[in-house]
Coordinates of C-alpha atoms in Angstrom, one line a residue:
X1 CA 132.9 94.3 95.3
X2 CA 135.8 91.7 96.5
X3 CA 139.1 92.5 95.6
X4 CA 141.2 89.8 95.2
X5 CA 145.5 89.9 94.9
X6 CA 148.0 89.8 91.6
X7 CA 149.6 87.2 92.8
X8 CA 149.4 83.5 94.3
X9 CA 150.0 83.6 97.9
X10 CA 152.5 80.4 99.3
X11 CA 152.9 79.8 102.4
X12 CA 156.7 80.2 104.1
X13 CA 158.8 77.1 104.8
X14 CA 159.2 76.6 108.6
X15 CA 161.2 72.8 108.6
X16 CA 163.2 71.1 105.6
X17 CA 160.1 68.8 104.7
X18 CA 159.2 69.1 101.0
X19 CA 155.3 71.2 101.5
X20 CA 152.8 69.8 100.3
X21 CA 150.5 70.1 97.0
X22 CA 149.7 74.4 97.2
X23 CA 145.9 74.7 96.1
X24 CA 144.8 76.1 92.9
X25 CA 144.1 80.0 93.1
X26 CA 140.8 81.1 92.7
X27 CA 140.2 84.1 90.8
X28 CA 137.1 86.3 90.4
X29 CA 134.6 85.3 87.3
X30 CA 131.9 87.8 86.1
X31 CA 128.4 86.9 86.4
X32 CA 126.9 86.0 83.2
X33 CA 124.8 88.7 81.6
X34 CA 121.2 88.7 81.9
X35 CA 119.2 86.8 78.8
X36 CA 118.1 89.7 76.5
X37 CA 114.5 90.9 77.0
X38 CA 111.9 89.7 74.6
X39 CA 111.1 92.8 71.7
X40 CA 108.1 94.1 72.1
X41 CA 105.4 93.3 69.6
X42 CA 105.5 95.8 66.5
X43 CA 101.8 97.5 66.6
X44 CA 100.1 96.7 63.5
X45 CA 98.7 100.0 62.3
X46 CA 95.2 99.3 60.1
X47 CA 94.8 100.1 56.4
X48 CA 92.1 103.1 57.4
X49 CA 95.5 105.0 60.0
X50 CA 97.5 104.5 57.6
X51 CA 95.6 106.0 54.2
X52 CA 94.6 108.5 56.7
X53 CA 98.1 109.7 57.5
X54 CA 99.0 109.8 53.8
X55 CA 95.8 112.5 53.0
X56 CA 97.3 114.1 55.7
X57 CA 100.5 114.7 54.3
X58 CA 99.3 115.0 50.5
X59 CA 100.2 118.4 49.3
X60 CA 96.8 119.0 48.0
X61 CA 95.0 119.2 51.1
X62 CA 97.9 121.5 52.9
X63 CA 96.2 124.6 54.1
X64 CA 98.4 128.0 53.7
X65 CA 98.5 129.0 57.4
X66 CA 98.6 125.9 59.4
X67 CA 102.5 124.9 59.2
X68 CA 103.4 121.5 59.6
X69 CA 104.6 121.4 62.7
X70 CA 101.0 122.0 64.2
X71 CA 99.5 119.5 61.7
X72 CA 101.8 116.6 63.0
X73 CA 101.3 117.6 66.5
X74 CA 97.4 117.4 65.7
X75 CA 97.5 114.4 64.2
X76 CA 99.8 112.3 66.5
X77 CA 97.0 113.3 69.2
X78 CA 94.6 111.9 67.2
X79 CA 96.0 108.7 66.7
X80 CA 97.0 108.7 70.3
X81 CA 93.8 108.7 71.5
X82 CA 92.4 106.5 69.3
X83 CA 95.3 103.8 70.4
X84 CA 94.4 104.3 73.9
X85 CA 91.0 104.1 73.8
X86 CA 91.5 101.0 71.3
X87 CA 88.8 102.6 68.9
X88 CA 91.2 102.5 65.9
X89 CA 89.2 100.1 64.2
X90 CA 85.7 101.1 65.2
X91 CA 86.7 105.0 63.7
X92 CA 85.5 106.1 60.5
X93 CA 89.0 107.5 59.1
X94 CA 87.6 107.5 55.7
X95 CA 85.0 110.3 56.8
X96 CA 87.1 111.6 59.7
X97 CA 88.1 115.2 59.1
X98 CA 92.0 116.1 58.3
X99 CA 94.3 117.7 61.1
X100 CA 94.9 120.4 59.0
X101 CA 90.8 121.0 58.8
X102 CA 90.2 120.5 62.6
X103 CA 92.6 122.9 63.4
X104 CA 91.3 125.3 60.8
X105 CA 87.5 124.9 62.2
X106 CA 88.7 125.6 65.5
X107 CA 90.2 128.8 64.2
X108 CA 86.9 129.9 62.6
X109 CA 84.8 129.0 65.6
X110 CA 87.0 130.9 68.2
X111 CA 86.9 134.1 65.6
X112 CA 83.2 134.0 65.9
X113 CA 83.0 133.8 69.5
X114 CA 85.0 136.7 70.0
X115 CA 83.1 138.7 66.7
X116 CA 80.2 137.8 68.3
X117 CA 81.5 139.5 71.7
X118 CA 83.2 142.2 70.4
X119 CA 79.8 143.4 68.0
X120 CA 77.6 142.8 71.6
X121 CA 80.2 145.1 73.2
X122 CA 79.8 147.6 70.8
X123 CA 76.1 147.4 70.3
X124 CA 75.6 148.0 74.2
X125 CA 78.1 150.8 74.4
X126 CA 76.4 152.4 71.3
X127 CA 72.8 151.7 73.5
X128 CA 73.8 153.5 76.6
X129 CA 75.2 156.1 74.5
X130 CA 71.9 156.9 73.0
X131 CA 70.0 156.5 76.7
X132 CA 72.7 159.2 78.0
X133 CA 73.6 161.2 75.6
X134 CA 70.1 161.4 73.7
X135 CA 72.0 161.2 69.9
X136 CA 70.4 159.5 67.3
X137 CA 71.3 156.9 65.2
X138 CA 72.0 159.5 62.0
X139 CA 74.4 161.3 64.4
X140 CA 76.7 158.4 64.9
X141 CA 76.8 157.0 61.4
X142 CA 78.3 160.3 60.6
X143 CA 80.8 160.6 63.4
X144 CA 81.9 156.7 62.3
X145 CA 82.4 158.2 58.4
X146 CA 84.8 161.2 60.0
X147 CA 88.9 161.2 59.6
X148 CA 90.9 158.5 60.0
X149 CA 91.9 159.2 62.9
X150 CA 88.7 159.8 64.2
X151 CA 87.9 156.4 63.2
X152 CA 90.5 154.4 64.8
X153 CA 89.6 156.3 68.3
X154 CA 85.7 155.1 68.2
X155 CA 87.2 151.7 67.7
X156 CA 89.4 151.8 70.2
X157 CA 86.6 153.0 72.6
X158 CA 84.2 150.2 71.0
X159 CA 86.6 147.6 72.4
X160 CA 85.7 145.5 75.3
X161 CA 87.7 145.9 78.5
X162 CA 89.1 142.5 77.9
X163 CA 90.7 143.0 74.5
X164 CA 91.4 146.9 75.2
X165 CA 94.6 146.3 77.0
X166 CA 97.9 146.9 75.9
X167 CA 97.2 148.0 72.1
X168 CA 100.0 150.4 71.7
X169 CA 102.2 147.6 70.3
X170 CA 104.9 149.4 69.4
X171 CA 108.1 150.3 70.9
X172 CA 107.5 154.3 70.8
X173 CA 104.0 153.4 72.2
X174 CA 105.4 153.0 75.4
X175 CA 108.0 155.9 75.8
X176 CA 107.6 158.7 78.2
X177 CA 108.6 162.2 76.6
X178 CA 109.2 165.3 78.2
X179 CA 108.0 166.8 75.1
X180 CA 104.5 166.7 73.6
X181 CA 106.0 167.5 70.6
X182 CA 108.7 164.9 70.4
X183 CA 105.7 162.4 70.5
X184 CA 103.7 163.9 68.3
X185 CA 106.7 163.8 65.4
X186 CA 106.8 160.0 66.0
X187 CA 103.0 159.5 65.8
X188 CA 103.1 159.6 61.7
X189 CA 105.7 157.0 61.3
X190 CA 106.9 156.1 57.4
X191 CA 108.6 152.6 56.3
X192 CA 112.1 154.6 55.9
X193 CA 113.6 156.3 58.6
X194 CA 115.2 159.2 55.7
X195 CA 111.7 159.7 54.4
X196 CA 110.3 160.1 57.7
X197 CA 112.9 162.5 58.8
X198 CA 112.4 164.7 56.1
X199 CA 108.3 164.2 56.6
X200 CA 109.0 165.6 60.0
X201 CA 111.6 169.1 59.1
X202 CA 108.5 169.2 56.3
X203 CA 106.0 170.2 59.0
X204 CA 108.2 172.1 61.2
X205 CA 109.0 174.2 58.5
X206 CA 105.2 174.7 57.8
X207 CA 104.0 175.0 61.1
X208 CA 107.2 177.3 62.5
X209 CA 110.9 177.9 63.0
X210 CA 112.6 175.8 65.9
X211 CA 111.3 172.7 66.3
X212 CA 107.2 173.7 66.3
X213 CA 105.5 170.6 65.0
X214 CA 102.4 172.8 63.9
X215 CA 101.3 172.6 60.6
X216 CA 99.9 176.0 61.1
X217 CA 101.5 179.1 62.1
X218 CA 98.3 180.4 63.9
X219 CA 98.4 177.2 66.2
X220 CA 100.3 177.4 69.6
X221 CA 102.8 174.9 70.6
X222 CA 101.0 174.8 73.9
X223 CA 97.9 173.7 72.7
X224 CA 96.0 176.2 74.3
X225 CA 91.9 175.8 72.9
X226 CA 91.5 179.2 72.4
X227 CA 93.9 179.4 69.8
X228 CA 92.6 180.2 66.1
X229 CA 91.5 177.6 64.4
X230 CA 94.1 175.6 61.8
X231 CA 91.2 176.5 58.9
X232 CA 92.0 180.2 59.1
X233 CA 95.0 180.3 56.7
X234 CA 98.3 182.2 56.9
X235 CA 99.3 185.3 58.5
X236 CA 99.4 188.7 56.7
X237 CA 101.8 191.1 58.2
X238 CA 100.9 194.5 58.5
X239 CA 104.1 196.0 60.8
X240 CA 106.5 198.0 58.9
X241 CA 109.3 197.9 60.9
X242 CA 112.8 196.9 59.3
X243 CA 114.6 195.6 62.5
X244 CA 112.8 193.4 64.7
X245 CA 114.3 191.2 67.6
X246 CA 113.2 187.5 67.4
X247 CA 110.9 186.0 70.1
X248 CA 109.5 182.3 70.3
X249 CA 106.3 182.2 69.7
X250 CA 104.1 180.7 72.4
X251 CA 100.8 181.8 71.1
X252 CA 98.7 182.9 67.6
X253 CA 101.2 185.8 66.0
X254 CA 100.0 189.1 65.7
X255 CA 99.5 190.5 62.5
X256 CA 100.4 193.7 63.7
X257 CA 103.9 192.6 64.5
X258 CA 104.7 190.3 61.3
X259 CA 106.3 191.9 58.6
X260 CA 105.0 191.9 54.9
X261 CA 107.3 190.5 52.2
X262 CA 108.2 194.2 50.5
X263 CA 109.4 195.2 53.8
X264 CA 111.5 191.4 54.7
X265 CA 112.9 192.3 51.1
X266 CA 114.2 195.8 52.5
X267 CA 115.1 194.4 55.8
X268 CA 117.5 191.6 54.2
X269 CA 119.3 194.7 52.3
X270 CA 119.5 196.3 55.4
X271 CA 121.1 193.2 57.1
X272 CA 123.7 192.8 54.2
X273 CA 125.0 196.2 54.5
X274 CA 125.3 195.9 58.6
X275 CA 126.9 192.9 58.3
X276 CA 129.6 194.0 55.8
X277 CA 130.2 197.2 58.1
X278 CA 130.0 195.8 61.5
X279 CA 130.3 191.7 61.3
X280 CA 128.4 191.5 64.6
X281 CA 127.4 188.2 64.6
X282 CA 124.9 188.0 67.2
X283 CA 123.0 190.6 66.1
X284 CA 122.9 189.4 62.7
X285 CA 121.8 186.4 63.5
X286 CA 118.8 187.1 65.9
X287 CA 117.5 189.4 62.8
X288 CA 118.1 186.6 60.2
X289 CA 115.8 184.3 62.8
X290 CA 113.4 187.0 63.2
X291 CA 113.2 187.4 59.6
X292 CA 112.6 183.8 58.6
X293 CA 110.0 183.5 61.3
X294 CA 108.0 186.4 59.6
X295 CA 108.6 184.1 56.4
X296 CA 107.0 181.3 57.9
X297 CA 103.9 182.4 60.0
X298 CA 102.8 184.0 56.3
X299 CA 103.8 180.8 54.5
X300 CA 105.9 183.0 52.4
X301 CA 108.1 180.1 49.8
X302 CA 109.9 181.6 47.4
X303 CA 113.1 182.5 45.5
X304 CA 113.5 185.3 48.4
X305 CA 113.1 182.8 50.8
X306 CA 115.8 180.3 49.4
X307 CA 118.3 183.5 49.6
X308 CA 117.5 184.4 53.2
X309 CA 118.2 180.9 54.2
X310 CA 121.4 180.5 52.0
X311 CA 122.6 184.0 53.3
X312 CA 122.1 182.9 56.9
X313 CA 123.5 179.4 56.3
X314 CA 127.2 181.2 55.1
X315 CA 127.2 183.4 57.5
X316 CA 127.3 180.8 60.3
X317 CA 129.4 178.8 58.7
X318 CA 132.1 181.8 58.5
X319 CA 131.0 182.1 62.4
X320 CA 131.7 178.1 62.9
X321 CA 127.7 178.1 64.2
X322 CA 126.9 174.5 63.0
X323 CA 123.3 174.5 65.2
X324 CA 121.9 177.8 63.1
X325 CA 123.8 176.1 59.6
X326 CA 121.9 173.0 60.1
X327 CA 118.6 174.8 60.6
X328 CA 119.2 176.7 57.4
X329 CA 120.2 173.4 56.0
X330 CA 117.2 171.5 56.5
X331 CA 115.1 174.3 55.4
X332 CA 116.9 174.4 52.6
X333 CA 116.4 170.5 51.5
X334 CA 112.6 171.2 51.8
X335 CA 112.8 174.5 49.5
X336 CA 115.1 172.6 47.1
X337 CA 112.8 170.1 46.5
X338 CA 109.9 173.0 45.4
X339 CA 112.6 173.8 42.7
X340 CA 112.4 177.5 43.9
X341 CA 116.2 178.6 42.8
X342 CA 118.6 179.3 44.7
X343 CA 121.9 177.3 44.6
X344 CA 121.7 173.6 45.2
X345 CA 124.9 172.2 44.0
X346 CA 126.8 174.5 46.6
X347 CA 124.4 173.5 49.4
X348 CA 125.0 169.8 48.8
X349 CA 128.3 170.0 48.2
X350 CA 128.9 171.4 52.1
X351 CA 126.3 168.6 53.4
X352 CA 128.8 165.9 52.4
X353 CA 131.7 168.0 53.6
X354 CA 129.2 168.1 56.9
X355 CA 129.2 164.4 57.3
X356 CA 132.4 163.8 56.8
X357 CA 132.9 166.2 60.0
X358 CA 130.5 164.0 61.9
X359 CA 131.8 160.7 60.4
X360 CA 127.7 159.9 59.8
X361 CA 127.9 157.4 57.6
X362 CA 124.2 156.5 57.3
X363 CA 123.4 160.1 55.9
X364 CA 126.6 160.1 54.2
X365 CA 125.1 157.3 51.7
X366 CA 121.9 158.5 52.1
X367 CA 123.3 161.6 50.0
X368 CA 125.1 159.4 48.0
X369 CA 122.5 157.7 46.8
X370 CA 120.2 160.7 45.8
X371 CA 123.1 162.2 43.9
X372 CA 122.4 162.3 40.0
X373 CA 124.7 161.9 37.3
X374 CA 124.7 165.0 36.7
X375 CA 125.4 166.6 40.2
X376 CA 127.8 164.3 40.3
X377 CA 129.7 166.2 38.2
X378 CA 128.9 169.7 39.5
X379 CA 132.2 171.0 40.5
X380 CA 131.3 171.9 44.3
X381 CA 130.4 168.1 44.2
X382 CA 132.8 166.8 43.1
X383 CA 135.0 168.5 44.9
X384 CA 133.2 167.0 47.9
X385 CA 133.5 163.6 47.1
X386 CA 136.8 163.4 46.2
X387 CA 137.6 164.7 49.5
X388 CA 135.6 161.6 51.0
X389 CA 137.4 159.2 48.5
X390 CA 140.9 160.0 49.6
X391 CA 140.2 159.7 53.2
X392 CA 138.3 156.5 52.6
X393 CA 141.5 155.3 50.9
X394 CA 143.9 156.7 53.5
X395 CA 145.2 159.0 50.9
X396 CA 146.2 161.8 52.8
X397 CA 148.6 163.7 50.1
X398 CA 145.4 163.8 48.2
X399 CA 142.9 165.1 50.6
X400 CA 145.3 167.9 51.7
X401 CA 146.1 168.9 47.9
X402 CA 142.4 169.4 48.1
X403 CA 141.8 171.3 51.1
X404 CA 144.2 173.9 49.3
X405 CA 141.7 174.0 46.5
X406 CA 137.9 174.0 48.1
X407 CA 135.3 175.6 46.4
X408 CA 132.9 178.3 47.5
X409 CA 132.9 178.5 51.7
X410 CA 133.4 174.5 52.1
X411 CA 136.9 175.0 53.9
X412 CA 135.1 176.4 56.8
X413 CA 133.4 173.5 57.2
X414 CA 136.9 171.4 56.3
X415 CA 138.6 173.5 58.7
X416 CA 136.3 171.8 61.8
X417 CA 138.3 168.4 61.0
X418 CA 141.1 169.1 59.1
X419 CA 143.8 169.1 62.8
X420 CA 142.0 165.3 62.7
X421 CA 142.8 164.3 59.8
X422 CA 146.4 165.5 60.3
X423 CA 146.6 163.3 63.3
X424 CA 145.9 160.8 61.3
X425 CA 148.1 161.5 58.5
X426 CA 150.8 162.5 60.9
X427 CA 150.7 159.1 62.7
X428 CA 151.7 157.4 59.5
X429 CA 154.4 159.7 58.7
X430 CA 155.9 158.6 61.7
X431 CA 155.4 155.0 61.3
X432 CA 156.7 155.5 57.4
X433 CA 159.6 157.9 57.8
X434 CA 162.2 156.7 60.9
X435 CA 164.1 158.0 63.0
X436 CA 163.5 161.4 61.6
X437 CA 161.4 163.6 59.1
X438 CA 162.2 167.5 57.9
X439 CA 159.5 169.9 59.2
X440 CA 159.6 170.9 55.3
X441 CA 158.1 167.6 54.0
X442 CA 155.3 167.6 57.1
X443 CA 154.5 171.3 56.2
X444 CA 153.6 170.2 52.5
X445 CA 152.1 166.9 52.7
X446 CA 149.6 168.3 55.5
X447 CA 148.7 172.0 53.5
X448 CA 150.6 174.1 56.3
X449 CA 151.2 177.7 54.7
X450 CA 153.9 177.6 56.3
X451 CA 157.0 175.9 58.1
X452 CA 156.3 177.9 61.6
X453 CA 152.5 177.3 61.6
X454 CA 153.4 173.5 61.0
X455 CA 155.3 173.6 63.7
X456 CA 153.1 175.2 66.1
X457 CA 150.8 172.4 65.3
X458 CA 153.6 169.5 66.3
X459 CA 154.1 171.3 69.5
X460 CA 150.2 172.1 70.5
X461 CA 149.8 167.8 69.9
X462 CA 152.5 167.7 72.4
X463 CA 155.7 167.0 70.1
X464 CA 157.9 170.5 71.3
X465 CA 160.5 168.4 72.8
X466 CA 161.4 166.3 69.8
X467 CA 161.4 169.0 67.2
X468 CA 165.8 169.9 66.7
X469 CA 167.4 172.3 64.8
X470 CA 170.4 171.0 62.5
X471 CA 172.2 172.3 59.8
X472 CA 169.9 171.0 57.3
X473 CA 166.8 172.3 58.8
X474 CA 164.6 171.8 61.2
X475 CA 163.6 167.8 62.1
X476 CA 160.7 165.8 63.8
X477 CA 162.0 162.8 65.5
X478 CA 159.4 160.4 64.6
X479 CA 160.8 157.1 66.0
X480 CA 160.2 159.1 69.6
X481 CA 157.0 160.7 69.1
X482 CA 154.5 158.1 67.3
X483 CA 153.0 157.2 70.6
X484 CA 152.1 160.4 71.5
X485 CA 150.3 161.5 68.6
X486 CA 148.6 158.0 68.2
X487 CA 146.7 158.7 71.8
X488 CA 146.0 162.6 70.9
X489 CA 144.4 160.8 67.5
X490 CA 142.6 158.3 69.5
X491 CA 141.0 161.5 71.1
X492 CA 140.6 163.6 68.2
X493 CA 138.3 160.8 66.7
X494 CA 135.8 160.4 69.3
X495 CA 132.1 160.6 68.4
X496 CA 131.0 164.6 66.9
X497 CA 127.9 165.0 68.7
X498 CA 126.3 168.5 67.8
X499 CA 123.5 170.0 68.8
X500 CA 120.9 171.0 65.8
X501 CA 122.7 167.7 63.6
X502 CA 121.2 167.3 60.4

């Protein structure tokens, strides 16, 4: 486009003459605009389109699973093609069946295509079946009438090839496992994930200790064929030997080397005494497993067996053995639920303690929300979530007044996350109390027995060189060491990840 000057150009005077008339300036105009185009005619729908777009949309002749979307789609294309093929007043829209019903008849007509394929599939698989295998038509009407499971395998292999692809559907379908085992506990899935769990240490406590996923001690984990079969029943032991070492059993057990109950009885005396004399853990503990794995391969459940696994279940807590605990845990749950004895309230009380430990908040309020009235009020319990209420509220003078007063053996479970929690607590001291705080106050606001274990603590995290002695005592400098502490807490509450977790 032309660009044309601000200004008015004049010419320069060369002589004295007066110049002559300057011409006007011409300046740029814009073009006129171009006449607005003509609308195009409105399209004048008939009376039959339109009374057929109102049935249409009428609510009583919506159909429950054809959404709306779909139905407009449908019936634009209708109209469409009426338009273009300028039938829309030679069709018969009275008569002229609904979106909603075309769409629907398609539906049908495709689901009896395919039912027609899929029964001419089956009927010649069942035919060559007969021609090769020579069974008669009783023979399969019986095998179709079996289990369940049974069932859905003959109509998987009834399928045709072109709908027997990818029917595993779920996520777990497609997994690889190193373990048989680990996909066999996933095959019987439940709606909750709790329920499910508990299915699961259901059948491994039936069929086995350590993980077997057998519902019958006579079945190997292998799957070797030869094994007995499931139907056989339990196990009676005939061996009468009080101390036995503990094997995993890779095949049928032999009754010759399974122990009867009378003689368990006299073996668990005998295992109480040892311990009390010689406190050799490892020992004690391979003849508690050995002993429970007599209990199971006889389906032995009873007040005796409640004891054995509570006996086991303190011992390794005194050892800090949190894998053996949690099997003698879960067992526990399952025996609880029997109502065979034993003591529950104690049991619970350290599986709250336990996931406080692990900061598993999921089975925390899982407990939680099987917890009675009643229990609630156990002292054990209570004891337990009180614990869990002061650290929830930051309320560390609380939770160390009651780590001072635990119940039964729960402070050697508190003991695994106590030096945590007095991170924590000592992290806020030093934000709270500046530049200094006596070793005094830190040894009784964090349960210290005494003023040099508290600080052998400070100095372990780190905090020897800001510990001085003055005439008043001994002082923390906690305007110096808050940083340090904060990063040794940062560590301290990493993820617990432990092997045999509840």
């Amino acid at each position: 486009m032309q660009s044309y000057p601000a200004f008015t150009a004049v010419p320069a005077r060369r002589a004295l003459t007066r110049p002559g008339p300057v011409p006007p300036p011409q300046f740029y105009r814009t073009p006129p605009p171009d006449p607005p185009k003509p609308d195009k005619p409105k399209r004048e729908w008939p009376l039959a389109v339109r009374l057929y777009v109102q049935r249409s949309f009428a609510a009583e002749n919506s159909i429950a699973d054809i959404g709306r979307e779909e139905m407009e789609l449908r019936l634009k294309k209708v109209i469409s093609d009426a338009a273009e093929s300028n039938t829309l007043h030679t069709v018969d829209w009275d008569n002229l069946p609904l979106p909603q019903q075309m769409i629907q008849a398609e539906r049908m007509r495709i689901h009896t295509i395919n039912t027609s394929l899929t029964s001419a599939w089956r009927d010649l698989s069942t035919l060559n079946v007969q021609e090769t295998n020579g069974i008669s038509n009783e023979s399969l009407s019986k095998k179709r009438k079996s289990s369940d499971l049974a069932h859905g395998q003959n109509e998987q292999e009834n399928l045709p090839p072109w709908r027997n692809t990818n029917t595993g559907g779920t996520f777990e379908d497609r997994l690889t496992y190193a373990d048989k085992r680990q996909r066999n506990d996933l095959v019987g899935k439940t709606p909750s994930k709790s329920q499910f769990n508990l299915e699961s240490r259901k059948r491994r406590f039936e069929g086995g200790e350590n993980g077997s996923t057998s519902t019958h001690p006579n079945v190997s984990t292998t799957g070797n064929p030869q094994m007995p079969d499931v139907e056989q029943g339990p196990v009676v032991g005939t061996c009468e030997k009080l101390e036995k070492k503990y094997f995993r059993l890779t095949s049928a057990p032999n009754p010759a080397t399974v122990r009867p109950l009378p003689v368990l009885e006299k073996t668990l005396d005998l295992l109480k005494k040892k311990w009390k004399s010689d406190n050799n853990y490892s020992y004690i503990c391979d003849q508690f497993k050995s002993l429970r794995q007599d209990l199971t391969v006889q389906h032995i459940r009873n007040d005796f067996t409640v004891n054995v696994y509570e006996i086991h279940a303190r011992i390794a807590l005194e050892k800090g053995d949190l894998g053996e605990y949690n099997q003698c845990q879960t067992q526990l749950r399952v025996l609880y639920s029997s109502h065979l004895g034993g003591h529950p309230m104690e049991f619970k009380a350290y599986r709250i303690l336990y996931f406080i430990h692990t900061r598993n908040r999921t089975e925390m309020n899982d407990v939680l929300a099987d917890l009675t009235p009643a229990e609630k009020k156990a002292p054990s319990i209570k004891h337990a979530l009180d614990s869990r209420s002061a650290l929830a509220l930051g309320n560390y003078h609380r939770f160390f007044q009651l780590y001072l007063e635990t119940p039964n053996m729960g402070a050697y479970l508190m003991d695994m996350f106590v030096s945590r929690e007095r991170l924590a607590a000592l992290t806020n001291i030093c934000k709270a109390y500046k530049p200094d705080v006596k070793l005094r106050f830190i040894t009784e606001e964090l349960g210290f027995e005494s003023d040099e274990e508290s600080a052998r603590f400070l100095c372990d995290q780190g905090g020897q060189a800001f510990l001085e002695e003055r005439e008043d005592g001994v002082r923390l400098l906690s305007g110096k060491v808050g940083n340090i502490f904060e990063a040794v807490k940062d560590a301290a509450f990493r993820k617990v990840d432990i092997k045999g977790q509840i």
